[in-house]
Amino acid sequence: MLELTGREVDIRQNANELFQSFTSTTLGGFTEFLRFFTHFTIGITIMIFLIYYLLVDGKQFFEWVKAIIPLSDEIKESLFNEMRSTSWAVIEGHVLVAIIQGLVAGLGLFLTGVPNYFFWTFIMVLLGFIPIFGTFLIWGPATAYLFLIGDVSSALFLAIYGLVIVSLTDNVIRPFAVDRGSDLHPAVILIGVIGGAYVFGAVGLFIGPIMLGIFKSVLLVFKNNYEDL
């Protein structure tokens, strides 16, 4: 090696340093993934409990909230009706879109022979709550995987399928299922999803858009009742 480079190179030492760097990076990545998975699992668990108790005791809770708000009965009724319709539109729309988009993307993985497609389909249903690029976080790397193992035709098929068919479910179904009922712009929904997930974890996927929808409802009701102020 001295003859080729003009300086002495310790191949064993370089190999050890490379291995140590790779090991450190891998362990760091695994630690971050474990932390993310723990937070995500806790968030999903909290979300399930919240949904359960809202279904069981939600009516009593809202009645209590209505009783302590210092507004007239007419304005409170208008406010809660608007909040209720917006919140349910966001929830129902996101659940519907996430399930459809995850299943459609999972079908693409199945058709191209991606391993563990059932598990990745479940993950894509969860990621489907994130507008625009949610399921791409799975089928995008899956396309790269197929290309790296030499299955170019399947990789091309999955890329086209994802960009056209999967994206179509997000661009067509979401506006009808979510935006129409809640009257929220897709950009606002995206901000609510990302911001909610950042602040609240997995449960923020629901809470973020709902909070923005409620905020919009409050502004709308106050505008209609206090526009002379």
PDB file of C-alpha atoms in Angstrom:
ATOM      1  CA  MET A   1       0.000   0.000   0.000  1.00  0.00           C
ATOM      2  CA  LEU A   2       3.011   2.264   0.596  1.00  0.00           C
ATOM      3  CA  GLU A   3       4.033   1.900  -3.047  1.00  0.00           C
ATOM      4  CA  LEU A   4       0.608   2.868  -4.357  1.00  0.00           C
ATOM      5  CA  THR A   5      -0.221   5.823  -2.115  1.00  0.00           C
ATOM      6  CA  GLY A   6       3.178   7.176  -1.131  1.00  0.00           C
ATOM      7  CA  ARG A   7       2.306   6.839   2.554  1.00  0.00           C
ATOM      8  CA  GLU A   8       1.807   4.010   4.962  1.00  0.00           C
ATOM      9  CA  VAL A   9      -1.818   2.970   5.488  1.00  0.00           C
ATOM     10  CA  ASP A  10      -2.933   0.754   8.352  1.00  0.00           C
ATOM     11  CA  ILE A  11      -5.764  -1.207   6.746  1.00  0.00           C
ATOM     12  CA  ARG A  12      -6.668  -3.016   9.965  1.00  0.00           C
ATOM     13  CA  GLN A  13      -6.901   0.225  11.929  1.00  0.00           C
ATOM     14  CA  ASN A  14      -9.034   1.873   9.228  1.00  0.00           C
ATOM     15  CA  ALA A  15     -11.300  -1.162   9.119  1.00  0.00           C
ATOM     16  CA  ASN A  16     -11.708  -1.079  12.897  1.00  0.00           C
ATOM     17  CA  GLU A  17     -12.519   2.635  12.837  1.00  0.00           C
ATOM     18  CA  LEU A  18     -15.047   2.080  10.053  1.00  0.00           C
ATOM     19  CA  PHE A  19     -16.644  -0.785  11.969  1.00  0.00           C
ATOM     20  CA  GLN A  20     -16.812   1.249  15.180  1.00  0.00           C
ATOM     21  CA  SER A  21     -18.380   4.173  13.305  1.00  0.00           C
ATOM     22  CA  PHE A  22     -20.937   1.864  11.691  1.00  0.00           C
ATOM     23  CA  THR A  23     -21.734   0.229  15.047  1.00  0.00           C
ATOM     24  CA  SER A  24     -22.147   3.600  16.759  1.00  0.00           C
ATOM     25  CA  THR A  25     -24.433   4.887  13.996  1.00  0.00           C
ATOM     26  CA  THR A  26     -26.506   1.683  14.028  1.00  0.00           C
ATOM     27  CA  LEU A  27     -26.927   1.720  17.804  1.00  0.00           C
ATOM     28  CA  GLY A  28     -27.841   5.398  17.715  1.00  0.00           C
ATOM     29  CA  GLY A  29     -30.425   4.776  15.010  1.00  0.00           C
ATOM     30  CA  PHE A  30     -31.858   1.804  16.909  1.00  0.00           C
ATOM     31  CA  THR A  31     -32.101   3.891  20.092  1.00  0.00           C
ATOM     32  CA  GLU A  32     -33.957   6.644  18.232  1.00  0.00           C
ATOM     33  CA  PHE A  33     -36.283   4.104  16.643  1.00  0.00           C
ATOM     34  CA  LEU A  34     -36.962   2.496  20.049  1.00  0.00           C
ATOM     35  CA  ARG A  35     -37.735   5.914  21.543  1.00  0.00           C
ATOM     36  CA  PHE A  36     -40.055   6.754  18.654  1.00  0.00           C
ATOM     37  CA  PHE A  37     -41.786   3.364  18.857  1.00  0.00           C
ATOM     38  CA  THR A  38     -42.300   3.759  22.628  1.00  0.00           C
ATOM     39  CA  HIS A  39     -43.797   7.244  22.265  1.00  0.00           C
ATOM     40  CA  PHE A  40     -45.926   6.116  19.335  1.00  0.00           C
ATOM     41  CA  THR A  41     -47.283   3.115  21.260  1.00  0.00           C
ATOM     42  CA  ILE A  42     -48.077   5.241  24.313  1.00  0.00           C
ATOM     43  CA  GLY A  43     -49.796   7.805  22.101  1.00  0.00           C
ATOM     44  CA  ILE A  44     -51.918   5.168  20.351  1.00  0.00           C
ATOM     45  CA  THR A  45     -52.900   3.710  23.741  1.00  0.00           C
ATOM     46  CA  ILE A  46     -53.915   7.124  25.069  1.00  0.00           C
ATOM     47  CA  MET A  47     -55.867   7.806  21.882  1.00  0.00           C
ATOM     48  CA  ILE A  48     -57.804   4.537  22.260  1.00  0.00           C
ATOM     49  CA  PHE A  49     -58.689   5.361  25.894  1.00  0.00           C
ATOM     50  CA  LEU A  50     -59.723   8.911  24.956  1.00  0.00           C
ATOM     51  CA  ILE A  51     -61.992   7.689  22.172  1.00  0.00           C
ATOM     52  CA  TYR A  52     -63.523   5.058  24.470  1.00  0.00           C
ATOM     53  CA  TYR A  53     -64.285   7.468  27.309  1.00  0.00           C
ATOM     54  CA  LEU A  54     -65.536  10.142  24.932  1.00  0.00           C
ATOM     55  CA  LEU A  55     -67.981   7.617  23.506  1.00  0.00           C
ATOM     56  CA  VAL A  56     -69.059   6.504  26.987  1.00  0.00           C
ATOM     57  CA  ASP A  57     -69.055   9.797  28.932  1.00  0.00           C
ATOM     58  CA  GLY A  58     -68.687  12.366  26.186  1.00  0.00           C
ATOM     59  CA  LYS A  59     -72.240  13.694  26.496  1.00  0.00           C
ATOM     60  CA  GLN A  60     -71.910  14.421  30.227  1.00  0.00           C
ATOM     61  CA  PHE A  61     -68.535  16.064  29.700  1.00  0.00           C
ATOM     62  CA  PHE A  62     -69.834  18.408  27.009  1.00  0.00           C
ATOM     63  CA  GLU A  63     -72.874  19.265  29.085  1.00  0.00           C
ATOM     64  CA  TRP A  64     -70.563  20.256  31.949  1.00  0.00           C
ATOM     65  CA  VAL A  65     -68.415  22.382  29.615  1.00  0.00           C
ATOM     66  CA  LYS A  66     -71.501  24.093  28.217  1.00  0.00           C
ATOM     67  CA  ALA A  67     -72.726  24.874  31.728  1.00  0.00           C
ATOM     68  CA  ILE A  68     -69.554  26.722  32.762  1.00  0.00           C
ATOM     69  CA  ILE A  69     -69.095  28.798  29.579  1.00  0.00           C
ATOM     70  CA  PRO A  70     -70.284  32.391  30.291  1.00  0.00           C
ATOM     71  CA  LEU A  71     -72.240  32.857  27.049  1.00  0.00           C
ATOM     72  CA  SER A  72     -75.903  32.940  26.161  1.00  0.00           C
ATOM     73  CA  ASP A  73     -77.629  29.607  25.536  1.00  0.00           C
ATOM     74  CA  GLU A  74     -78.186  30.484  21.880  1.00  0.00           C
ATOM     75  CA  ILE A  75     -74.512  31.212  21.226  1.00  0.00           C
ATOM     76  CA  LYS A  76     -73.369  28.162  23.191  1.00  0.00           C
ATOM     77  CA  GLU A  77     -75.716  25.923  21.205  1.00  0.00           C
ATOM     78  CA  SER A  78     -74.479  27.387  17.927  1.00  0.00           C
ATOM     79  CA  LEU A  79     -70.859  27.045  19.042  1.00  0.00           C
ATOM     80  CA  PHE A  80     -71.143  23.421  20.116  1.00  0.00           C
ATOM     81  CA  ASN A  81     -73.105  22.405  17.029  1.00  0.00           C
ATOM     82  CA  GLU A  82     -70.392  23.901  14.834  1.00  0.00           C
ATOM     83  CA  MET A  83     -67.626  22.283  16.877  1.00  0.00           C
ATOM     84  CA  ARG A  84     -69.382  18.919  16.854  1.00  0.00           C
ATOM     85  CA  SER A  85     -69.904  18.849  13.090  1.00  0.00           C
ATOM     86  CA  THR A  86     -66.334  19.980  12.373  1.00  0.00           C
ATOM     87  CA  SER A  87     -64.747  17.524  14.809  1.00  0.00           C
ATOM     88  CA  TRP A  88     -66.696  14.531  13.545  1.00  0.00           C
ATOM     89  CA  ALA A  89     -66.004  15.489   9.936  1.00  0.00           C
ATOM     90  CA  VAL A  90     -62.270  15.529  10.671  1.00  0.00           C
ATOM     91  CA  ILE A  91     -62.330  12.247  12.601  1.00  0.00           C
ATOM     92  CA  GLU A  92     -64.543  10.304  10.207  1.00  0.00           C
ATOM     93  CA  GLY A  93     -62.793  11.692   7.154  1.00  0.00           C
ATOM     94  CA  HIS A  94     -59.286  10.895   8.373  1.00  0.00           C
ATOM     95  CA  VAL A  95     -60.217   7.395   9.500  1.00  0.00           C
ATOM     96  CA  LEU A  96     -61.872   6.644   6.164  1.00  0.00           C
ATOM     97  CA  VAL A  97     -59.007   8.038   4.091  1.00  0.00           C
ATOM     98  CA  ALA A  98     -56.316   6.352   6.190  1.00  0.00           C
ATOM     99  CA  ILE A  99     -57.956   2.931   5.895  1.00  0.00           C
ATOM    100  CA  ILE A 100     -58.574   3.206   2.155  1.00  0.00           C
ATOM    101  CA  GLN A 101     -55.156   4.647   1.355  1.00  0.00           C
ATOM    102  CA  GLY A 102     -53.337   2.106   3.541  1.00  0.00           C
ATOM    103  CA  LEU A 103     -55.187  -0.822   1.957  1.00  0.00           C
ATOM    104  CA  VAL A 104     -54.641   0.478  -1.581  1.00  0.00           C
ATOM    105  CA  ALA A 105     -50.926   0.969  -0.926  1.00  0.00           C
ATOM    106  CA  GLY A 106     -50.751  -2.452   0.727  1.00  0.00           C
ATOM    107  CA  LEU A 107     -52.228  -3.995  -2.413  1.00  0.00           C
ATOM    108  CA  GLY A 108     -49.304  -2.526  -4.343  1.00  0.00           C
ATOM    109  CA  LEU A 109     -46.833  -4.173  -1.964  1.00  0.00           C
ATOM    110  CA  PHE A 110     -48.672  -7.484  -2.321  1.00  0.00           C
ATOM    111  CA  LEU A 111     -48.667  -7.344  -6.120  1.00  0.00           C
ATOM    112  CA  THR A 112     -44.932  -6.603  -6.260  1.00  0.00           C
ATOM    113  CA  GLY A 113     -43.974  -9.297  -3.745  1.00  0.00           C
ATOM    114  CA  VAL A 114     -42.656  -7.044  -0.964  1.00  0.00           C
ATOM    115  CA  PRO A 115     -41.993  -9.156   2.165  1.00  0.00           C
ATOM    116  CA  ASN A 116     -44.241  -8.736   5.224  1.00  0.00           C
ATOM    117  CA  TYR A 117     -46.749  -6.748   3.175  1.00  0.00           C
ATOM    118  CA  PHE A 118     -49.508  -7.334   5.758  1.00  0.00           C
ATOM    119  CA  PHE A 119     -47.480  -5.678   8.534  1.00  0.00           C
ATOM    120  CA  TRP A 120     -46.486  -2.751   6.286  1.00  0.00           C
ATOM    121  CA  THR A 121     -50.109  -2.324   5.230  1.00  0.00           C
ATOM    122  CA  PHE A 122     -51.064  -1.888   8.889  1.00  0.00           C
ATOM    123  CA  ILE A 123     -48.286   0.703   9.316  1.00  0.00           C
ATOM    124  CA  MET A 124     -49.486   2.545   6.194  1.00  0.00           C
ATOM    125  CA  VAL A 125     -53.032   2.693   7.566  1.00  0.00           C
ATOM    126  CA  LEU A 126     -51.596   4.522  10.591  1.00  0.00           C
ATOM    127  CA  LEU A 127     -49.409   6.744   8.412  1.00  0.00           C
ATOM    128  CA  GLY A 128     -52.417   7.444   6.187  1.00  0.00           C
ATOM    129  CA  PHE A 129     -53.556  10.024   8.745  1.00  0.00           C
ATOM    130  CA  ILE A 130     -50.706  12.235   7.494  1.00  0.00           C
ATOM    131  CA  PRO A 131     -51.886  13.978   4.310  1.00  0.00           C
ATOM    132  CA  ILE A 132     -49.872  13.992   1.057  1.00  0.00           C
ATOM    133  CA  PHE A 133     -46.812  11.902   1.991  1.00  0.00           C
ATOM    134  CA  GLY A 134     -47.960   9.543   4.779  1.00  0.00           C
ATOM    135  CA  THR A 135     -47.975   6.167   3.013  1.00  0.00           C
ATOM    136  CA  PHE A 136     -45.030   7.216   0.824  1.00  0.00           C
ATOM    137  CA  LEU A 137     -42.825   6.695   3.889  1.00  0.00           C
ATOM    138  CA  ILE A 138     -43.363   2.947   3.318  1.00  0.00           C
ATOM    139  CA  TRP A 139     -43.978   2.363  -0.374  1.00  0.00           C
ATOM    140  CA  GLY A 140     -41.175   4.766  -1.339  1.00  0.00           C
ATOM    141  CA  PRO A 141     -38.450   2.750   0.435  1.00  0.00           C
ATOM    142  CA  ALA A 142     -40.166  -0.450  -0.750  1.00  0.00           C
ATOM    143  CA  THR A 143     -39.673   0.752  -4.325  1.00  0.00           C
ATOM    144  CA  ALA A 144     -35.988   1.386  -3.610  1.00  0.00           C
ATOM    145  CA  TYR A 145     -35.721  -2.085  -2.047  1.00  0.00           C
ATOM    146  CA  LEU A 146     -37.143  -3.752  -5.155  1.00  0.00           C
ATOM    147  CA  PHE A 147     -34.737  -1.784  -7.347  1.00  0.00           C
ATOM    148  CA  LEU A 148     -31.720  -2.737  -5.197  1.00  0.00           C
ATOM    149  CA  ILE A 149     -32.491  -6.470  -5.337  1.00  0.00           C
ATOM    150  CA  GLY A 150     -32.684  -6.252  -9.124  1.00  0.00           C
ATOM    151  CA  ASP A 151     -36.462  -6.455  -9.578  1.00  0.00           C
ATOM    152  CA  VAL A 152     -36.580  -3.348 -11.773  1.00  0.00           C
ATOM    153  CA  SER A 153     -39.954  -4.055 -13.366  1.00  0.00           C
ATOM    154  CA  SER A 154     -41.674  -4.423  -9.974  1.00  0.00           C
ATOM    155  CA  ALA A 155     -39.919  -1.300  -8.712  1.00  0.00           C
ATOM    156  CA  LEU A 156     -41.156   0.710 -11.691  1.00  0.00           C
ATOM    157  CA  PHE A 157     -44.669  -0.688 -11.277  1.00  0.00           C
ATOM    158  CA  LEU A 158     -44.783   0.169  -7.555  1.00  0.00           C
ATOM    159  CA  ALA A 159     -43.415   3.675  -8.195  1.00  0.00           C
ATOM    160  CA  ILE A 160     -46.060   4.403 -10.851  1.00  0.00           C
ATOM    161  CA  TYR A 161     -48.773   2.709  -8.777  1.00  0.00           C
ATOM    162  CA  GLY A 162     -47.870   4.794  -5.726  1.00  0.00           C
ATOM    163  CA  LEU A 163     -47.579   8.099  -7.570  1.00  0.00           C
ATOM    164  CA  VAL A 164     -50.823   7.621  -9.494  1.00  0.00           C
ATOM    165  CA  ILE A 165     -53.210   5.256  -7.699  1.00  0.00           C
ATOM    166  CA  VAL A 166     -52.214   5.760  -4.043  1.00  0.00           C
ATOM    167  CA  SER A 167     -51.819   9.525  -4.438  1.00  0.00           C
ATOM    168  CA  LEU A 168     -55.203   9.641  -6.172  1.00  0.00           C
ATOM    169  CA  THR A 169     -56.918   8.298  -3.043  1.00  0.00           C
ATOM    170  CA  ASP A 170     -55.378  11.142  -1.041  1.00  0.00           C
ATOM    171  CA  ASN A 171     -56.053  13.891  -3.576  1.00  0.00           C
ATOM    172  CA  VAL A 172     -59.611  12.808  -4.431  1.00  0.00           C
ATOM    173  CA  ILE A 173     -61.085  11.090  -1.380  1.00  0.00           C
ATOM    174  CA  ARG A 174     -59.623  13.372   1.310  1.00  0.00           C
ATOM    175  CA  PRO A 175     -61.164  16.601  -0.065  1.00  0.00           C
ATOM    176  CA  PHE A 176     -64.582  14.942  -0.156  1.00  0.00           C
ATOM    177  CA  ALA A 177     -64.282  13.111   3.171  1.00  0.00           C
ATOM    178  CA  VAL A 178     -62.531  15.729   5.314  1.00  0.00           C
ATOM    179  CA  ASP A 179     -62.342  19.135   3.686  1.00  0.00           C
ATOM    180  CA  ARG A 180     -65.964  19.255   2.581  1.00  0.00           C
ATOM    181  CA  GLY A 181     -67.337  18.413   6.029  1.00  0.00           C
ATOM    182  CA  SER A 182     -64.930  20.519   8.069  1.00  0.00           C
ATOM    183  CA  ASP A 183     -64.340  23.320   5.556  1.00  0.00           C
ATOM    184  CA  LEU A 184     -60.614  23.202   6.327  1.00  0.00           C
ATOM    185  CA  HIS A 185     -57.977  23.726   3.647  1.00  0.00           C
ATOM    186  CA  PRO A 186     -55.691  20.674   3.068  1.00  0.00           C
ATOM    187  CA  ALA A 187     -52.689  22.803   4.072  1.00  0.00           C
ATOM    188  CA  VAL A 188     -54.366  23.581   7.398  1.00  0.00           C
ATOM    189  CA  ILE A 189     -55.081  19.882   7.952  1.00  0.00           C
ATOM    190  CA  LEU A 190     -51.431  19.071   7.181  1.00  0.00           C
ATOM    191  CA  ILE A 191     -50.243  21.678   9.680  1.00  0.00           C
ATOM    192  CA  GLY A 192     -52.650  20.279  12.274  1.00  0.00           C
ATOM    193  CA  VAL A 193     -51.457  16.697  11.734  1.00  0.00           C
ATOM    194  CA  ILE A 194     -47.723  17.487  11.822  1.00  0.00           C
ATOM    195  CA  GLY A 195     -48.006  20.024  14.640  1.00  0.00           C
ATOM    196  CA  GLY A 196     -50.290  17.770  16.650  1.00  0.00           C
ATOM    197  CA  ALA A 197     -47.976  14.772  16.237  1.00  0.00           C
ATOM    198  CA  TYR A 198     -44.979  16.905  17.237  1.00  0.00           C
ATOM    199  CA  VAL A 199     -46.638  18.218  20.406  1.00  0.00           C
ATOM    200  CA  PHE A 200     -48.850  15.292  21.483  1.00  0.00           C
ATOM    201  CA  GLY A 201     -47.258  12.285  19.775  1.00  0.00           C
ATOM    202  CA  ALA A 202     -49.408   9.733  17.942  1.00  0.00           C
ATOM    203  CA  VAL A 203     -52.624  11.016  19.510  1.00  0.00           C
ATOM    204  CA  GLY A 204     -51.842  14.391  17.937  1.00  0.00           C
ATOM    205  CA  LEU A 205     -52.684  12.936  14.518  1.00  0.00           C
ATOM    206  CA  PHE A 206     -56.300  13.308  15.642  1.00  0.00           C
ATOM    207  CA  ILE A 207     -56.039  16.144  18.150  1.00  0.00           C
ATOM    208  CA  GLY A 208     -54.131  18.550  15.873  1.00  0.00           C
ATOM    209  CA  PRO A 209     -56.716  18.839  13.050  1.00  0.00           C
ATOM    210  CA  ILE A 210     -59.595  18.751  15.546  1.00  0.00           C
ATOM    211  CA  MET A 211     -58.127  21.640  17.552  1.00  0.00           C
ATOM    212  CA  LEU A 212     -57.730  23.701  14.382  1.00  0.00           C
ATOM    213  CA  GLY A 213     -61.282  22.785  13.374  1.00  0.00           C
ATOM    214  CA  ILE A 214     -62.606  23.850  16.784  1.00  0.00           C
ATOM    215  CA  PHE A 215     -60.611  27.085  16.585  1.00  0.00           C
ATOM    216  CA  LYS A 216     -62.184  27.789  13.188  1.00  0.00           C
ATOM    217  CA  SER A 217     -65.642  27.035  14.611  1.00  0.00           C
ATOM    218  CA  VAL A 218     -65.110  29.420  17.527  1.00  0.00           C
ATOM    219  CA  LEU A 219     -64.017  32.225  15.201  1.00  0.00           C
ATOM    220  CA  LEU A 220     -66.970  31.591  12.887  1.00  0.00           C
ATOM    221  CA  VAL A 221     -69.552  31.632  15.682  1.00  0.00           C
ATOM    222  CA  PHE A 222     -68.132  34.770  17.265  1.00  0.00           C
ATOM    223  CA  LYS A 223     -67.964  36.458  13.864  1.00  0.00           C
ATOM    224  CA  ASN A 224     -71.628  35.686  13.211  1.00  0.00           C
ATOM    225  CA  ASN A 225     -72.751  36.851  16.662  1.00  0.00           C
ATOM    226  CA  TYR A 226     -70.350  39.673  17.454  1.00  0.00           C
ATOM    227  CA  GLU A 227     -69.481  41.113  14.053  1.00  0.00           C
ATOM    228  CA  ASP A 228     -70.616  44.566  15.203  1.00  0.00           C
ATOM    229  CA  LEU A 229     -68.008  44.689  17.980  1.00  0.00           C
TER     230      LEU A 229
END
